[in-house]
PDB file of C-alpha atoms in Angstrom:
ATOM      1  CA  UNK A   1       0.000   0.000   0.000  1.00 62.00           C
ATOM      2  CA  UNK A   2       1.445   3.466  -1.236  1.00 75.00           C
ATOM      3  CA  UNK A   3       1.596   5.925   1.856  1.00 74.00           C
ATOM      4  CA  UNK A   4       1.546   9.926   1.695  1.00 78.00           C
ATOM      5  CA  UNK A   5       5.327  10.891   2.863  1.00 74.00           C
ATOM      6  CA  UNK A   6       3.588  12.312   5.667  1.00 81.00           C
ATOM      7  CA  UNK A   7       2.872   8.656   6.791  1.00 84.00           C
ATOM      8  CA  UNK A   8       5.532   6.653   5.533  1.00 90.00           C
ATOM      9  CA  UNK A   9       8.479   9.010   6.755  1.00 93.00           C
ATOM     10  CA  UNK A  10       7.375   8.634  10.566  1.00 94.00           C
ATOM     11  CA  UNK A  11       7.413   4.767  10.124  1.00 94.00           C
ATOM     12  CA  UNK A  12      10.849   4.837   8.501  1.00 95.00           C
ATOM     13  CA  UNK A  13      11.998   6.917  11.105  1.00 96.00           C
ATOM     14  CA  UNK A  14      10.461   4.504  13.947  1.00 95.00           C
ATOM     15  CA  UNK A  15      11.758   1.353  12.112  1.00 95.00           C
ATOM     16  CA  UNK A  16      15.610   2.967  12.176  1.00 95.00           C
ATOM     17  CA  UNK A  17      15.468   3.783  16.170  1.00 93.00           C
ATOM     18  CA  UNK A  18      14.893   0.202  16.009  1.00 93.00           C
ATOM     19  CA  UNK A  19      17.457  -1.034  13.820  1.00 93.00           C
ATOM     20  CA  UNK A  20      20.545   1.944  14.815  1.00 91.00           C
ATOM     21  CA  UNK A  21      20.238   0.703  18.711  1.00 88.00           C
ATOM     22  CA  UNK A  22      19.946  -3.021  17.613  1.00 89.00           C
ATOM     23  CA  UNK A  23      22.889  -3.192  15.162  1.00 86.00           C
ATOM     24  CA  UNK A  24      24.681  -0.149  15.856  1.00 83.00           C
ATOM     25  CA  UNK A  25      24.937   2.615  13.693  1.00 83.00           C
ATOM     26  CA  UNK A  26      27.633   1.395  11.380  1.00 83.00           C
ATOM     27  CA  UNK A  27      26.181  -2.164  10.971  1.00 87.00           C
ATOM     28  CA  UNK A  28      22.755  -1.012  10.500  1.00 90.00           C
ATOM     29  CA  UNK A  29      21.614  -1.875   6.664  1.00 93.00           C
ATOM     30  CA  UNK A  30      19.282  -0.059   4.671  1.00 95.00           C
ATOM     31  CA  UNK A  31      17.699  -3.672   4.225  1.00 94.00           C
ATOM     32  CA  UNK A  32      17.112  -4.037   7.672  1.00 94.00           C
ATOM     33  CA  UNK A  33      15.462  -0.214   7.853  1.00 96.00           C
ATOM     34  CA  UNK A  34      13.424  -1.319   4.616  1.00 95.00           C
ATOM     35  CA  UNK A  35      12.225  -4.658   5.711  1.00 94.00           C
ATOM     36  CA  UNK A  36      10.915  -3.538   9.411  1.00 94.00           C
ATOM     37  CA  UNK A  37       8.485  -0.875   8.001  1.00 91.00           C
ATOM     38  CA  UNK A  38       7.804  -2.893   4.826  1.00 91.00           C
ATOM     39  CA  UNK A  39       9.317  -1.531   2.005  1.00 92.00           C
ATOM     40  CA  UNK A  40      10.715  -2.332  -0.680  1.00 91.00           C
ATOM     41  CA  UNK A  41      14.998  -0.928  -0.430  1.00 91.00           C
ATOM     42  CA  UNK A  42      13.836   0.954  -3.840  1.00 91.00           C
ATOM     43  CA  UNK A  43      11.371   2.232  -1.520  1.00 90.00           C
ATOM     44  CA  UNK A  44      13.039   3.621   1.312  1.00 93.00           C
ATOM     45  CA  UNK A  45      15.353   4.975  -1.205  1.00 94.00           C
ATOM     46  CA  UNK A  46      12.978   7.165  -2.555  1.00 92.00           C
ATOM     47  CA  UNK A  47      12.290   9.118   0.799  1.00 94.00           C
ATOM     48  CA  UNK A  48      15.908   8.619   1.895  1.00 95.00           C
ATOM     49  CA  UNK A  49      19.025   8.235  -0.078  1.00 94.00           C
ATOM     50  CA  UNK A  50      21.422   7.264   3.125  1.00 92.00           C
ATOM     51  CA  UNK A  51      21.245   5.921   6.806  1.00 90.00           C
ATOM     52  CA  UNK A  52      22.912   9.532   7.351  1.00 86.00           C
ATOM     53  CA  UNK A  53      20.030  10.955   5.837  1.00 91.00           C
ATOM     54  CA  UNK A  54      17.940   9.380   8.424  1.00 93.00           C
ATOM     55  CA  UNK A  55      19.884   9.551  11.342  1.00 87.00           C
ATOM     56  CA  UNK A  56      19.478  13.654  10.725  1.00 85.00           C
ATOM     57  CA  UNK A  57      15.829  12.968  10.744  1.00 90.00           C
ATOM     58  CA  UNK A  58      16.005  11.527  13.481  1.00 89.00           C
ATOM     59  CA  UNK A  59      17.435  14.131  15.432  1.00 83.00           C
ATOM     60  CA  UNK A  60      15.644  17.066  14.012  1.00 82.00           C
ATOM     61  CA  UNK A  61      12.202  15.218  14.474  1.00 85.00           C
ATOM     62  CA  UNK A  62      13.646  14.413  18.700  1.00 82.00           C
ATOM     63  CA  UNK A  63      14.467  18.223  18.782  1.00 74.00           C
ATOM     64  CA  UNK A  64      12.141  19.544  16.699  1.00 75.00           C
ATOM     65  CA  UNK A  65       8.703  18.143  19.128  1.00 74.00           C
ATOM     66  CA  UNK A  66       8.412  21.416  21.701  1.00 73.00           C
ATOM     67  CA  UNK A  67       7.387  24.755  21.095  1.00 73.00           C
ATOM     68  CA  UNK A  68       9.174  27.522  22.863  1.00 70.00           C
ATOM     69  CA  UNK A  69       6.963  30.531  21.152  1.00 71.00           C
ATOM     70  CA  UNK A  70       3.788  30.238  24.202  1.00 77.00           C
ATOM     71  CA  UNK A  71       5.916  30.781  27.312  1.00 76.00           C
ATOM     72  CA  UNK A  72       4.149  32.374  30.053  1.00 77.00           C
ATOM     73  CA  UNK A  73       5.907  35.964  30.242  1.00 76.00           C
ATOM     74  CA  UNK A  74       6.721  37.457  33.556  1.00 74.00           C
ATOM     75  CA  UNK A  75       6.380  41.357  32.092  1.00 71.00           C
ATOM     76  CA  UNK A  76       2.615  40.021  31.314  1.00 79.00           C
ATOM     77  CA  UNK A  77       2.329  39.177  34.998  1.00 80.00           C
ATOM     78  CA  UNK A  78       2.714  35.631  35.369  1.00 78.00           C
ATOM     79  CA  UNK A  79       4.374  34.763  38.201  1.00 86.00           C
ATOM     80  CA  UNK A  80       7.581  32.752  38.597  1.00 85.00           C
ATOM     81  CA  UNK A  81       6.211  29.346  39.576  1.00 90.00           C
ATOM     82  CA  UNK A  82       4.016  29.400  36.212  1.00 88.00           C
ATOM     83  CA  UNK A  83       7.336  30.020  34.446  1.00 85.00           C
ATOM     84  CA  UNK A  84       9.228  27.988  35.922  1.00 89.00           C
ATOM     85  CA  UNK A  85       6.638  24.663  35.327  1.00 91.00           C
ATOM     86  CA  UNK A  86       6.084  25.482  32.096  1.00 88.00           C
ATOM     87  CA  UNK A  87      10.376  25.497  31.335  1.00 88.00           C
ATOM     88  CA  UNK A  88      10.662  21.959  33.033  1.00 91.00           C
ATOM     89  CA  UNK A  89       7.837  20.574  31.587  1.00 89.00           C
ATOM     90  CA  UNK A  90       9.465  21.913  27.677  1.00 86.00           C
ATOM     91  CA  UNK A  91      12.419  20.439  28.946  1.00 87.00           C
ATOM     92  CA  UNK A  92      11.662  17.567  30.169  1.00 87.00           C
ATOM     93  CA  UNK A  93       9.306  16.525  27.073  1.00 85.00           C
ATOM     94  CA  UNK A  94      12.356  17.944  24.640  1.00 83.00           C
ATOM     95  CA  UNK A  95      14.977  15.852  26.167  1.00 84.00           C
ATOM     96  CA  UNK A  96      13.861  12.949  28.363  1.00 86.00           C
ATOM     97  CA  UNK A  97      11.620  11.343  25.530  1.00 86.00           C
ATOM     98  CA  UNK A  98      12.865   7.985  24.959  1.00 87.00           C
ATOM     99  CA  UNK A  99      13.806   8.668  21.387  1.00 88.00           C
ATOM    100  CA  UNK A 100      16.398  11.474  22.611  1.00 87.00           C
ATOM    101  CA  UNK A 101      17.328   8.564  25.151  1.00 88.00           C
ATOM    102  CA  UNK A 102      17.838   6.183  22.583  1.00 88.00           C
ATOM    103  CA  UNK A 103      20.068   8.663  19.814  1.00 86.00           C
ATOM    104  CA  UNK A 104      22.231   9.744  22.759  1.00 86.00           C
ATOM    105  CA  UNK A 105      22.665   6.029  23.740  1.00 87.00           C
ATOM    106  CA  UNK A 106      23.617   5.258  20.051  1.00 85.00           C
ATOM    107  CA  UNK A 107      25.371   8.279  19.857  1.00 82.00           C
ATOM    108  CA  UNK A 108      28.378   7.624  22.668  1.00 84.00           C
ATOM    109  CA  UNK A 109      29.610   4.183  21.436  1.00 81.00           C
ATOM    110  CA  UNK A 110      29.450   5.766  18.389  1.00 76.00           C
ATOM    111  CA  UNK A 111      30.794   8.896  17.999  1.00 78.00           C
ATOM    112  CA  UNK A 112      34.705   7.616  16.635  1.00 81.00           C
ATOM    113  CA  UNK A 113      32.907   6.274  13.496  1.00 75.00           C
ATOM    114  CA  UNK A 114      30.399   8.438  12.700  1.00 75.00           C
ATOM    115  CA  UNK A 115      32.041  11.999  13.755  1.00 81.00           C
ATOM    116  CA  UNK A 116      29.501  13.768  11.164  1.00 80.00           C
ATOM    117  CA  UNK A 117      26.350  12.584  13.367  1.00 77.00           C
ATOM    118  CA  UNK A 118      27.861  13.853  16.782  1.00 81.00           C
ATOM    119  CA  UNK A 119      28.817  17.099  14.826  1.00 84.00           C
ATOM    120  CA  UNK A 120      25.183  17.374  14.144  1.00 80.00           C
ATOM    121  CA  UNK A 121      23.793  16.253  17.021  1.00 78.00           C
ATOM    122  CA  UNK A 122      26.062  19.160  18.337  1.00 82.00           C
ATOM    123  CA  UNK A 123      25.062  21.848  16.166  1.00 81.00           C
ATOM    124  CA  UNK A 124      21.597  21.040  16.841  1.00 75.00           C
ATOM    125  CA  UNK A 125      21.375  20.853  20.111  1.00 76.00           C
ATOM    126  CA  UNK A 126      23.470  24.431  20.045  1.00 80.00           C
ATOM    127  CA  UNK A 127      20.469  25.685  18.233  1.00 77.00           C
ATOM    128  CA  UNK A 128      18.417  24.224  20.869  1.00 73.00           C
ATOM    129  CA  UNK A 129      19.971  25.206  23.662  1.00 78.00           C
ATOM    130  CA  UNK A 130      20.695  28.662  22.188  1.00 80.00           C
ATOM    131  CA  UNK A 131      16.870  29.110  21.692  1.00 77.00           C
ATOM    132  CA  UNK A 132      15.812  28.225  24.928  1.00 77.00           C
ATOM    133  CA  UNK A 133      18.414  30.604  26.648  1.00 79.00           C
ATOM    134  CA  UNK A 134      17.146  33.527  24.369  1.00 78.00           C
ATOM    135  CA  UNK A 135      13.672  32.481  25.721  1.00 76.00           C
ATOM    136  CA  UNK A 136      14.579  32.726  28.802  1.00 79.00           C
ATOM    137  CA  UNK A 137      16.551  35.598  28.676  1.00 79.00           C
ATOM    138  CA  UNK A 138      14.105  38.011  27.134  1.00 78.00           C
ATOM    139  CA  UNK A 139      11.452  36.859  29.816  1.00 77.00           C
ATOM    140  CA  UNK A 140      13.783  38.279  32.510  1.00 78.00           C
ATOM    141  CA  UNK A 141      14.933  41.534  30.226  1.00 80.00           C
ATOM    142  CA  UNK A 142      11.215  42.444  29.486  1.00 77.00           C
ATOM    143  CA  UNK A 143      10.436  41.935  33.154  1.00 78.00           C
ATOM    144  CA  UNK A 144      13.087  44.171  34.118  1.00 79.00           C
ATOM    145  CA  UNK A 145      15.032  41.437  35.970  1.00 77.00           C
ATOM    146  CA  UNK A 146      18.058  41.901  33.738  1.00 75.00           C
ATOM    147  CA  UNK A 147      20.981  41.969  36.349  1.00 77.00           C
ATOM    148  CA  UNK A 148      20.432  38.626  37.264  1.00 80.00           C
ATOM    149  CA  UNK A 149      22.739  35.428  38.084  1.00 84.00           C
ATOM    150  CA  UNK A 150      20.027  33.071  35.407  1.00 82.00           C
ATOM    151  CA  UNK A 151      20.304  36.554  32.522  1.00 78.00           C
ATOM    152  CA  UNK A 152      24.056  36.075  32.881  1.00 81.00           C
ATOM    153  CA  UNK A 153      23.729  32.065  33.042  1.00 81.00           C
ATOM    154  CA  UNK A 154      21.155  31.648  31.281  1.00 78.00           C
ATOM    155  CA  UNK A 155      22.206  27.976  30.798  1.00 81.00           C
ATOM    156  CA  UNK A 156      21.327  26.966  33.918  1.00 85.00           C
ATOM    157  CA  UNK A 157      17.917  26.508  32.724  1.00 86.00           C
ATOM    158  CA  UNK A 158      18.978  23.248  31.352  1.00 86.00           C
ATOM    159  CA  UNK A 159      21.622  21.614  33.699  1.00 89.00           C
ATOM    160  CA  UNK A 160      19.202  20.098  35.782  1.00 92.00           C
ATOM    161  CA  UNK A 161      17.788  18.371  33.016  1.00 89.00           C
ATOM    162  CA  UNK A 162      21.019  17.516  31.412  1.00 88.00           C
ATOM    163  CA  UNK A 163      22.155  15.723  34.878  1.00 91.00           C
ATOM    164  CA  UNK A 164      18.982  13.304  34.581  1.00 91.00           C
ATOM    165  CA  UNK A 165      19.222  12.540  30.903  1.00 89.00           C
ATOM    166  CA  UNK A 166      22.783  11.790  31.212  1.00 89.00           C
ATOM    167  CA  UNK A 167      21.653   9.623  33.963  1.00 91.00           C
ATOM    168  CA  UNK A 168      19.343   8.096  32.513  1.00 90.00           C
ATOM    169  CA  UNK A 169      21.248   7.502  29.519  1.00 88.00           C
ATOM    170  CA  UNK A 170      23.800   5.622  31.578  1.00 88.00           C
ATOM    171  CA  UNK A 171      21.279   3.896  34.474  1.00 87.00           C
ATOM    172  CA  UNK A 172      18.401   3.236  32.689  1.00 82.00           C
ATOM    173  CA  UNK A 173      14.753   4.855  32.221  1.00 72.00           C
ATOM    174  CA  UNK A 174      13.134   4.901  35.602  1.00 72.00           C
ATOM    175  CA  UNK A 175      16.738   5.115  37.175  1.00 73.00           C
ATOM    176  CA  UNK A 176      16.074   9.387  39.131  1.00 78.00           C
ATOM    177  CA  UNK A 177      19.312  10.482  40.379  1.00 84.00           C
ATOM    178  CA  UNK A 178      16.783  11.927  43.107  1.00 87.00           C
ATOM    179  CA  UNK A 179      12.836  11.419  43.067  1.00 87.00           C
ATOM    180  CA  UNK A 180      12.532  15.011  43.757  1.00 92.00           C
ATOM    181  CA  UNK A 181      14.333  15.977  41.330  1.00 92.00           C
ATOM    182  CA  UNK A 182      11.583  17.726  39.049  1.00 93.00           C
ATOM    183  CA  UNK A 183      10.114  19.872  41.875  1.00 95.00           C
ATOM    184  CA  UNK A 184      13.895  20.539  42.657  1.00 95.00           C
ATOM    185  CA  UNK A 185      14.483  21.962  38.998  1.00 94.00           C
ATOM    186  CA  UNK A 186      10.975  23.830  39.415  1.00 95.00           C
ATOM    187  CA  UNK A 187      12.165  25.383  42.939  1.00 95.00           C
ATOM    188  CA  UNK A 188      15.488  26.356  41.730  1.00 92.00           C
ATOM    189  CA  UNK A 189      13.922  28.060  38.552  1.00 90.00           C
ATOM    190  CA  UNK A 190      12.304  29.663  40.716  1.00 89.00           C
ATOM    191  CA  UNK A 191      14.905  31.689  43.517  1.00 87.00           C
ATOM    192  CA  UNK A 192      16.488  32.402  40.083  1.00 85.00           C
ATOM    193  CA  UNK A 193      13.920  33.858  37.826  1.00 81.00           C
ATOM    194  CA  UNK A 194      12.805  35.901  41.840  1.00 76.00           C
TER     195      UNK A 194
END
């Protein structure tokens, strides 16, 4: 059955998170990609012309899934807390999905052969990051809280969340470093957006 690329590309893309963690991504065939969503190699081929092509998807449909634009703005008169809850909860959906998981698990062993994907992974993240901090950092400027240690740091935002994917990346899902460690990142978003 002929799928829309708007159906077919998400399958592809589920059937290599598959195949990348299961073979590693050096051993990983386009076969293998092909034959666990059905197709045809012809057929992958003509939505993808490389496992690097894919392996970009990947990561730009993992960093691509939250939307900064609707954060709750201090200089509108939401208070800190709101802020602060709705930054962990971006965060936490952005970067402890399993599929982010998964690419950063593949991505370690990895990253002596196939120096091109951690490059991107890099630059993308960068973006990422960079967004987030800009975010963040106009929220404080427009609320005139511009002399403070998070509109220097602005980075601190995501260390928190950094700690527990990099845990979890090593430990296991369901492995906290700390099972307060959510309302922690909440709290400290808080005495530094105050």
């Amino acid at each position: 059955m002929r799928l829309a690329p708007a159906q077919r590309v998400p399958q592809i893309l589920d059937a290599a998170l598959q195949e990348f963690p299961r073979r590693g991504f050096t051993a990983a065939r386009m076969d293998d990609i092909a034959q666990r969503c059905g197709l045809s190699k012809g057929g992958l081929y003509a939505h993808f012309d490389s496992k690097d092509a894919i392996f970009k998807a990947l990561l730009d449909r993992s960093l691509n899934r939250t939307d900064w634009a609707q954060m709750p703005q201090l200089a509108a008169g939401a208070d800190t807390r709101a802020v602060a809850e709705w930054t962990v909860d971006r965060l936490h959906a952005a970067l402890l999905a399993p599929e982010v998981i998964t690419l950063v698990r593949l991505l370690i062993p990895e990253r002596e052969r196939v120096p091109l994907r951690v490059d991107e992974w890099k630059k993308l993240t960068q973006q990422h990051t960079q967004q987030v901090m800009a975010v963040i950092h106009h929220n404080l400027e427009a609320s005139g809280r511009k002399d403070t240690v998070l509109a220097r740091h602005p980075w601190l935002v995501l260390s928190p969340i950094v700690h527990v994917l990099l845990w979890h990346t090593v430990f296991g899902e369901g492995a906290e470093p700390d099972p307060h460690y959510r309302q922690a990142h909440i709290d400290m978003l808080c005495e530094l957006l105050a």
